[in-house]
Amino acid sequence: MRRWLFALGTLGPGACIPVEYDWQVVDARFRGILTEVVEPGGYGSLLHVPADRRRAFVLPLDTVELEWKVAVPPGQELQPPIWVACAQADCLGLWNGAYFLDYLSDCPDPMPIGVAVSCRLGEDHRLRVRMAGAYSGEYFFMLLVVGSRRADLTPRECLERLAASPRGDLAPCLVILRDPPWTPEAFGLPFLPEEAGVPKEVRDEQADTNPTVLGFTVTRERGDLREELVVDLGDTVPVRRGDRLHVEPRLAADAAQEYWVSVGDLPNTPWSGTLEQRVEELRYEVLFSEPVIYDPEYGQGPPFTFVVPHDVVPTTMWIDVLDDRQGQAFVELQFVPEAGA
């Protein structure tokens, strides 16, 4: 819900801007979990991954890097969150206030794909997990990530509030529960004997990877002057009041991958239908650290257009690129007041 000072008309330097925006970060906001296989296991050698890419889903024997991505207001730093491999019974019990901290110990290394009892994976903004060599029976786990939005409240206290009965106030906490990114497709791998009939086209396709963002193309309109800037990751863009900016991420040529699906399968008979090749569809999510004049449309793709308001202050623009499988990319671009403006 937005609350407006005045109605926002067309984008322009004289337009009034809202007091609160869905896209302005006024408190820490979770964006997603970036998953990259940094050391493929033996099963991964059966898949086709470009040399300069990392797989976006996990197999047994992989070493995977997990990083939570959070947008925070200027000047705020978050404490490292707690990562928990949440057993199915505990995950379900969380909604009823099931207390499990008394027996929450460190997870084994390497980490089995299934656990009967929840365990602690680690406490950091980014961590690496070595996976064990096989699926372990009927038990699987979910990723539970718990952090705090406040410097005077620890992630441990947030976890205690989450697991207690009755439950404490979770408003100042960040609580994320996600399925781990296991293989989203069947590739005829040896530990999935029921998928031995996977077509050759599927076995030969590239494994799902995260989209690669190379930088940005920024078109800056200043009065009658229109200038196109090629901006690398980590660079800044100088701006003045009233500048209209059009921002488009520069993606690698294979950022949207081709993949095969089977249409019209017979019941209980995978890959019995007609093979169709598809191209991933990319969607975007945009956030800003400061008020700008921006009128987004849900699911709108690039270029993203906004106008610098009267108060020109350093502003972060966060852009998340999500494909329709497991791939994700999280980038940001900094805008700074131009010298002498």
Short mmCIF file of C-alpha atoms in Angstrom, two decimals:
data_model
loop_
_atom_site.label_atom_id
_atom_site.label_comp_id
_atom_site.label_asym_id
_atom_site.label_seq_id
_atom_site.Cartn_x
_atom_site.Cartn_y
_atom_site.Cartn_z
CA MET A 1 0.00 0.00 0.00
CA ARG A 2 1.36 3.42 -0.95
CA ARG A 3 0.58 6.69 0.84
CA TRP A 4 0.84 9.79 -1.32
CA LEU A 5 1.44 13.45 -0.59
CA PHE A 6 -0.09 14.32 -3.95
CA ALA A 7 -1.13 12.30 -6.96
CA LEU A 8 1.88 11.25 -9.02
CA GLY A 9 1.43 12.19 -12.65
CA THR A 10 3.88 11.76 -15.48
CA LEU A 11 7.54 11.27 -14.64
CA GLY A 12 9.25 14.61 -14.51
CA PRO A 13 11.34 16.86 -12.27
CA GLY A 14 8.29 18.77 -11.09
CA ALA A 15 6.24 15.74 -10.03
CA CYS A 16 5.43 15.15 -6.38
CA ILE A 17 6.63 11.88 -4.93
CA PRO A 18 5.01 9.49 -2.43
CA VAL A 19 5.92 9.30 1.24
CA GLU A 20 6.18 5.52 1.15
CA TYR A 21 6.96 3.28 -1.81
CA ASP A 22 6.80 -0.43 -2.33
CA TRP A 23 10.19 -0.20 -4.02
CA GLN A 24 12.00 2.01 -1.50
CA VAL A 25 13.98 0.13 1.16
CA VAL A 26 13.17 1.74 4.52
CA ASP A 27 13.99 -1.41 6.50
CA ALA A 28 16.08 -4.49 5.72
CA ARG A 29 14.40 -6.49 2.96
CA PHE A 30 15.22 -10.05 1.94
CA ARG A 31 15.90 -10.48 -1.79
CA GLY A 32 16.83 -14.13 -2.18
CA ILE A 33 19.45 -16.84 -1.67
CA LEU A 34 22.19 -17.02 -4.27
CA THR A 35 23.20 -20.64 -4.83
CA GLU A 36 26.38 -21.59 -6.70
CA VAL A 37 28.10 -24.97 -6.92
CA VAL A 38 31.75 -24.05 -6.37
CA GLU A 39 33.17 -27.60 -6.40
CA PRO A 40 31.10 -30.07 -8.46
CA GLY A 41 31.01 -33.63 -7.22
CA GLY A 42 31.32 -36.74 -9.33
CA TYR A 43 27.69 -36.73 -10.41
CA GLY A 44 28.13 -33.19 -11.70
CA SER A 45 30.71 -34.41 -14.21
CA LEU A 46 27.81 -35.97 -16.14
CA LEU A 47 26.29 -32.54 -16.77
CA HIS A 48 27.28 -29.83 -19.24
CA VAL A 49 28.21 -26.57 -17.52
CA PRO A 50 30.00 -23.76 -19.41
CA ALA A 51 33.54 -23.22 -18.15
CA ASP A 52 32.80 -19.68 -16.90
CA ARG A 53 29.52 -20.55 -15.18
CA ARG A 54 28.43 -22.21 -11.94
CA ARG A 55 25.51 -24.56 -11.59
CA ALA A 56 22.44 -23.18 -9.79
CA PHE A 57 21.26 -26.49 -8.29
CA VAL A 58 22.81 -29.07 -6.02
CA LEU A 59 23.65 -32.77 -6.44
CA PRO A 60 25.21 -35.25 -4.01
CA LEU A 61 28.99 -34.74 -3.51
CA ASP A 62 28.81 -31.06 -4.53
CA THR A 63 30.26 -28.23 -2.49
CA VAL A 64 27.75 -25.41 -2.64
CA GLU A 65 28.04 -21.75 -1.65
CA LEU A 66 24.92 -20.13 -0.21
CA GLU A 67 24.61 -16.36 0.24
CA TRP A 68 21.59 -14.49 1.50
CA LYS A 69 20.92 -11.26 -0.35
CA VAL A 70 19.35 -8.46 1.64
CA ALA A 71 18.79 -4.82 0.73
CA VAL A 72 19.43 -2.49 3.67
CA PRO A 73 18.87 1.26 4.13
CA PRO A 74 21.92 3.55 4.03
CA GLY A 75 24.19 3.19 7.05
CA GLN A 76 22.68 -0.07 8.27
CA GLU A 77 24.66 -3.29 8.61
CA LEU A 78 23.13 -6.65 9.42
CA GLN A 79 24.54 -9.24 11.76
CA PRO A 80 25.37 -12.61 10.15
CA PRO A 81 22.25 -14.79 10.02
CA ILE A 82 21.91 -18.32 11.40
CA TRP A 83 21.44 -21.09 8.83
CA VAL A 84 19.54 -24.20 9.90
CA ALA A 85 18.94 -27.44 8.04
CA CYS A 86 15.35 -27.73 9.17
CA ALA A 87 13.96 -31.26 9.42
CA GLN A 88 10.48 -31.75 8.07
CA ALA A 89 8.83 -32.21 11.46
CA ASP A 90 10.54 -29.12 12.87
CA CYS A 91 9.66 -27.01 9.83
CA LEU A 92 6.01 -27.92 10.17
CA GLY A 93 6.14 -27.43 13.93
CA LEU A 94 7.55 -23.90 13.61
CA TRP A 95 4.13 -22.59 12.70
CA ASN A 96 2.81 -24.03 15.98
CA GLY A 97 5.68 -22.82 18.13
CA ALA A 98 7.65 -26.09 18.36
CA TYR A 99 10.78 -25.60 20.46
CA PHE A 100 13.86 -27.37 19.12
CA LEU A 101 16.82 -25.22 20.22
CA ASP A 102 17.70 -27.57 23.09
CA TYR A 103 18.88 -30.22 20.65
CA LEU A 104 20.08 -27.99 17.77
CA SER A 105 23.68 -29.06 17.19
CA ASP A 106 26.09 -28.42 14.32
CA CYS A 107 25.35 -30.29 11.10
CA PRO A 108 27.67 -33.11 10.05
CA ASP A 109 30.35 -32.47 7.43
CA PRO A 110 29.75 -33.60 4.75
CA MET A 111 26.08 -32.76 4.98
CA PRO A 112 23.56 -35.49 4.11
CA ILE A 113 20.74 -34.48 1.79
CA GLY A 114 18.23 -35.70 4.34
CA VAL A 115 18.13 -35.20 8.11
CA ALA A 116 15.70 -36.52 10.71
CA VAL A 117 16.71 -33.86 13.26
CA SER A 118 17.37 -30.17 12.55
CA CYS A 119 20.97 -28.95 12.77
CA ARG A 120 22.92 -25.71 12.46
CA LEU A 121 24.72 -25.20 9.11
CA GLY A 122 26.56 -22.07 10.19
CA GLU A 123 26.32 -18.37 10.99
CA ASP A 124 27.52 -16.03 8.25
CA HIS A 125 26.28 -13.92 5.37
CA ARG A 126 27.75 -16.52 3.03
CA LEU A 127 28.74 -20.09 3.76
CA ARG A 128 29.89 -23.26 2.01
CA VAL A 129 28.37 -26.68 2.52
CA ARG A 130 29.86 -29.98 1.42
CA MET A 131 27.16 -32.43 0.46
CA ALA A 132 27.39 -36.14 1.20
CA GLY A 133 27.31 -38.80 -1.46
CA ALA A 134 23.72 -39.96 -1.60
CA TYR A 135 20.14 -39.25 -0.71
CA SER A 136 19.55 -40.49 2.82
CA GLY A 137 16.28 -42.32 2.95
CA GLU A 138 12.95 -40.55 3.30
CA TYR A 139 14.23 -37.54 5.25
CA PHE A 140 14.82 -34.23 3.55
CA PHE A 141 15.39 -30.77 4.94
CA MET A 142 14.57 -27.15 4.21
CA LEU A 143 16.80 -24.12 4.57
CA LEU A 144 15.80 -21.95 7.53
CA VAL A 145 17.69 -18.63 7.64
CA VAL A 146 17.12 -16.35 10.62
CA GLY A 147 18.50 -12.83 10.94
CA SER A 148 17.82 -9.57 12.76
CA ARG A 149 16.96 -6.13 11.41
CA ARG A 150 18.25 -4.39 14.56
CA ALA A 151 21.72 -3.97 16.02
CA ASP A 152 20.41 -4.54 19.58
CA LEU A 153 18.74 -7.85 18.71
CA THR A 154 20.81 -10.91 17.81
CA PRO A 155 19.82 -13.57 15.27
CA ARG A 156 19.99 -16.07 18.15
CA GLU A 157 17.27 -14.12 19.98
CA CYS A 158 15.19 -14.07 16.79
CA LEU A 159 15.58 -17.85 16.49
CA GLU A 160 14.51 -18.23 20.12
CA ARG A 161 11.43 -16.10 19.48
CA LEU A 162 10.58 -18.14 16.39
CA ALA A 163 10.88 -21.49 18.13
CA ALA A 164 9.25 -20.54 21.45
CA SER A 165 5.66 -21.17 22.47
CA PRO A 166 4.04 -18.71 22.80
CA ARG A 167 6.01 -16.99 20.06
CA GLY A 168 7.76 -13.69 20.62
CA ASP A 169 7.62 -10.60 18.40
CA LEU A 170 9.16 -11.42 15.00
CA ALA A 171 8.61 -8.00 13.40
CA PRO A 172 12.28 -6.95 13.88
CA CYS A 173 13.51 -10.34 12.59
CA LEU A 174 14.14 -11.80 9.17
CA VAL A 175 12.89 -15.39 8.86
CA ILE A 176 13.33 -17.21 5.55
CA LEU A 177 12.25 -20.79 4.84
CA ARG A 178 13.16 -22.24 1.44
CA ASP A 179 13.49 -25.59 -0.28
CA PRO A 180 17.16 -26.27 -1.06
CA PRO A 181 17.85 -26.03 -4.80
CA TRP A 182 18.13 -29.73 -5.56
CA THR A 183 18.23 -30.81 -9.20
CA PRO A 184 15.05 -29.34 -10.77
CA GLU A 185 15.06 -31.74 -13.69
CA ALA A 186 15.81 -35.40 -14.24
CA PHE A 187 18.99 -35.93 -16.22
CA GLY A 188 19.28 -39.73 -16.22
CA LEU A 189 21.76 -39.66 -13.36
CA PRO A 190 22.72 -43.03 -11.87
CA PHE A 191 21.13 -42.38 -8.47
CA LEU A 192 17.78 -41.81 -10.20
CA PRO A 193 17.24 -45.16 -11.90
CA GLU A 194 13.63 -44.37 -12.65
CA GLU A 195 14.89 -41.68 -15.03
CA ALA A 196 17.10 -43.92 -17.12
CA GLY A 197 14.98 -43.15 -20.19
CA VAL A 198 15.77 -39.44 -20.32
CA PRO A 199 16.19 -38.44 -24.00
CA LYS A 200 19.64 -37.66 -25.35
CA GLU A 201 18.63 -34.06 -26.09
CA VAL A 202 17.97 -33.52 -22.38
CA ARG A 203 21.19 -35.21 -21.27
CA ASP A 204 23.14 -33.04 -23.70
CA GLU A 205 21.60 -29.68 -22.75
CA GLN A 206 23.44 -27.16 -20.57
CA ALA A 207 22.72 -27.46 -16.87
CA ASP A 208 20.79 -24.60 -15.30
CA THR A 209 23.15 -21.79 -14.26
CA ASN A 210 22.66 -18.33 -12.78
CA PRO A 211 22.20 -15.50 -15.30
CA THR A 212 25.41 -13.53 -15.78
CA VAL A 213 25.17 -9.73 -15.56
CA LEU A 214 28.18 -8.02 -17.16
CA GLY A 215 27.27 -4.46 -16.23
CA PHE A 216 24.71 -1.84 -17.22
CA THR A 217 23.74 0.44 -20.05
CA VAL A 218 22.49 3.74 -18.62
CA THR A 219 20.90 6.37 -20.84
CA ARG A 220 20.91 9.76 -19.13
CA GLU A 221 18.53 12.45 -20.37
CA ARG A 222 19.36 15.97 -19.23
CA GLY A 223 17.21 18.56 -20.97
CA ASP A 224 17.80 18.12 -24.70
CA LEU A 225 20.99 16.15 -24.08
CA ARG A 226 20.77 12.36 -24.26
CA GLU A 227 23.91 10.41 -23.33
CA GLU A 228 24.44 6.65 -23.27
CA LEU A 229 26.85 5.32 -20.63
CA VAL A 230 28.36 1.83 -20.46
CA VAL A 231 28.76 1.11 -16.74
CA ASP A 232 30.70 -1.79 -15.26
CA LEU A 233 29.75 -3.58 -12.07
CA GLY A 234 31.01 -1.56 -9.10
CA ASP A 235 31.09 1.76 -10.99
CA THR A 236 29.00 4.80 -10.08
CA VAL A 237 26.83 7.08 -12.21
CA PRO A 238 26.92 10.87 -11.51
CA VAL A 239 23.50 12.55 -11.63
CA ARG A 240 21.83 15.93 -11.21
CA ARG A 241 18.35 16.97 -10.14
CA GLY A 242 15.83 16.25 -12.90
CA ASP A 243 17.98 13.73 -14.77
CA ARG A 244 15.90 10.99 -16.36
CA LEU A 245 17.73 7.65 -16.23
CA HIS A 246 17.01 4.52 -18.27
CA VAL A 247 18.83 1.53 -16.78
CA GLU A 248 19.26 -1.81 -18.52
CA PRO A 249 21.43 -4.69 -17.23
CA ARG A 250 23.94 -5.97 -19.81
CA LEU A 251 23.53 -9.74 -19.81
CA ALA A 252 25.77 -12.44 -21.18
CA ALA A 253 24.56 -13.86 -24.50
CA ASP A 254 23.54 -17.14 -22.83
CA ALA A 255 21.91 -15.58 -19.75
CA ALA A 256 18.55 -16.98 -20.89
CA GLN A 257 19.26 -20.67 -21.55
CA GLU A 258 17.55 -23.14 -23.83
CA TYR A 259 16.15 -26.31 -22.31
CA TRP A 260 13.85 -29.20 -23.18
CA VAL A 261 10.47 -30.17 -21.74
CA SER A 262 8.20 -33.10 -22.45
CA VAL A 263 4.59 -32.21 -23.27
CA GLY A 264 1.73 -34.69 -22.98
CA ASP A 265 3.44 -37.41 -20.92
CA LEU A 266 1.52 -40.59 -20.24
CA PRO A 267 0.62 -41.18 -16.55
CA ASN A 268 3.66 -42.31 -14.52
CA THR A 269 5.79 -42.33 -17.69
CA PRO A 270 8.23 -39.42 -17.72
CA TRP A 271 9.51 -38.22 -21.09
CA SER A 272 6.88 -40.18 -23.02
CA GLY A 273 5.39 -37.06 -24.62
CA THR A 274 6.59 -34.67 -27.30
CA LEU A 275 9.88 -32.86 -26.73
CA GLU A 276 9.72 -29.07 -26.94
CA GLN A 277 12.69 -26.73 -26.65
CA ARG A 278 12.11 -23.57 -24.66
CA VAL A 279 14.09 -20.48 -23.70
CA GLU A 280 14.12 -19.25 -20.12
CA GLU A 281 12.03 -16.20 -19.40
CA LEU A 282 13.73 -13.62 -17.21
CA ARG A 283 11.88 -11.45 -14.73
CA TYR A 284 13.22 -8.55 -12.73
CA GLU A 285 12.70 -6.95 -9.34
CA VAL A 286 13.91 -3.41 -8.62
CA LEU A 287 14.47 -1.59 -5.33
CA PHE A 288 15.91 1.82 -4.40
CA SER A 289 17.59 3.03 -1.22
CA GLU A 290 16.21 6.58 -1.53
CA PRO A 291 13.09 8.31 -2.88
CA VAL A 292 13.21 8.71 -6.64
CA ILE A 293 10.42 9.41 -9.12
CA TYR A 294 9.64 5.92 -10.33
CA ASP A 295 6.36 4.34 -11.37
CA PRO A 296 6.98 0.61 -11.82
CA GLU A 297 4.75 -1.94 -13.44
CA TYR A 298 4.63 -5.46 -11.98
CA GLY A 299 6.89 -7.78 -13.96
CA GLN A 300 8.09 -4.91 -16.17
CA GLY A 301 11.36 -5.63 -17.92
CA PRO A 302 14.23 -3.27 -18.69
CA PRO A 303 14.96 -0.52 -19.32
CA PHE A 304 13.91 0.76 -15.90
CA THR A 305 13.21 4.49 -15.95
CA PHE A 306 13.28 6.93 -13.05
CA VAL A 307 13.88 10.63 -12.45
CA VAL A 308 16.26 12.13 -9.90
CA PRO A 309 14.20 14.25 -7.45
CA HIS A 310 14.99 17.65 -5.97
CA ASP A 311 17.16 16.20 -3.20
CA VAL A 312 20.16 14.59 -4.92
CA VAL A 313 21.69 12.08 -2.54
CA PRO A 314 23.74 8.88 -3.07
CA THR A 315 21.25 6.21 -4.12
CA THR A 316 21.56 2.46 -4.56
CA MET A 317 19.47 0.69 -7.17
CA TRP A 318 19.15 -3.06 -6.57
CA ILE A 319 18.21 -5.24 -9.55
CA ASP A 320 17.40 -8.94 -9.19
CA VAL A 321 17.32 -11.10 -12.33
CA LEU A 322 15.37 -14.35 -11.96
CA ASP A 323 14.90 -17.02 -14.60
CA ASP A 324 11.96 -19.42 -14.60
CA ARG A 325 14.05 -22.32 -13.28
CA GLN A 326 16.62 -22.06 -10.43
CA GLY A 327 18.87 -19.28 -11.75
CA GLN A 328 19.17 -15.92 -9.99
CA ALA A 329 21.48 -12.90 -10.16
CA PHE A 330 21.65 -10.03 -7.68
CA VAL A 331 23.38 -6.79 -8.72
CA GLU A 332 23.36 -3.16 -7.68
CA LEU A 333 24.19 0.20 -9.20
CA GLN A 334 25.20 3.37 -7.37
CA PHE A 335 24.11 6.89 -8.35
CA VAL A 336 26.01 9.83 -6.80
CA PRO A 337 25.60 13.60 -6.96
CA GLU A 338 27.62 15.05 -9.80
CA ALA A 339 30.43 17.35 -8.71
CA GLY A 340 29.32 20.96 -8.77
CA ALA A 341 25.65 20.04 -9.20
#
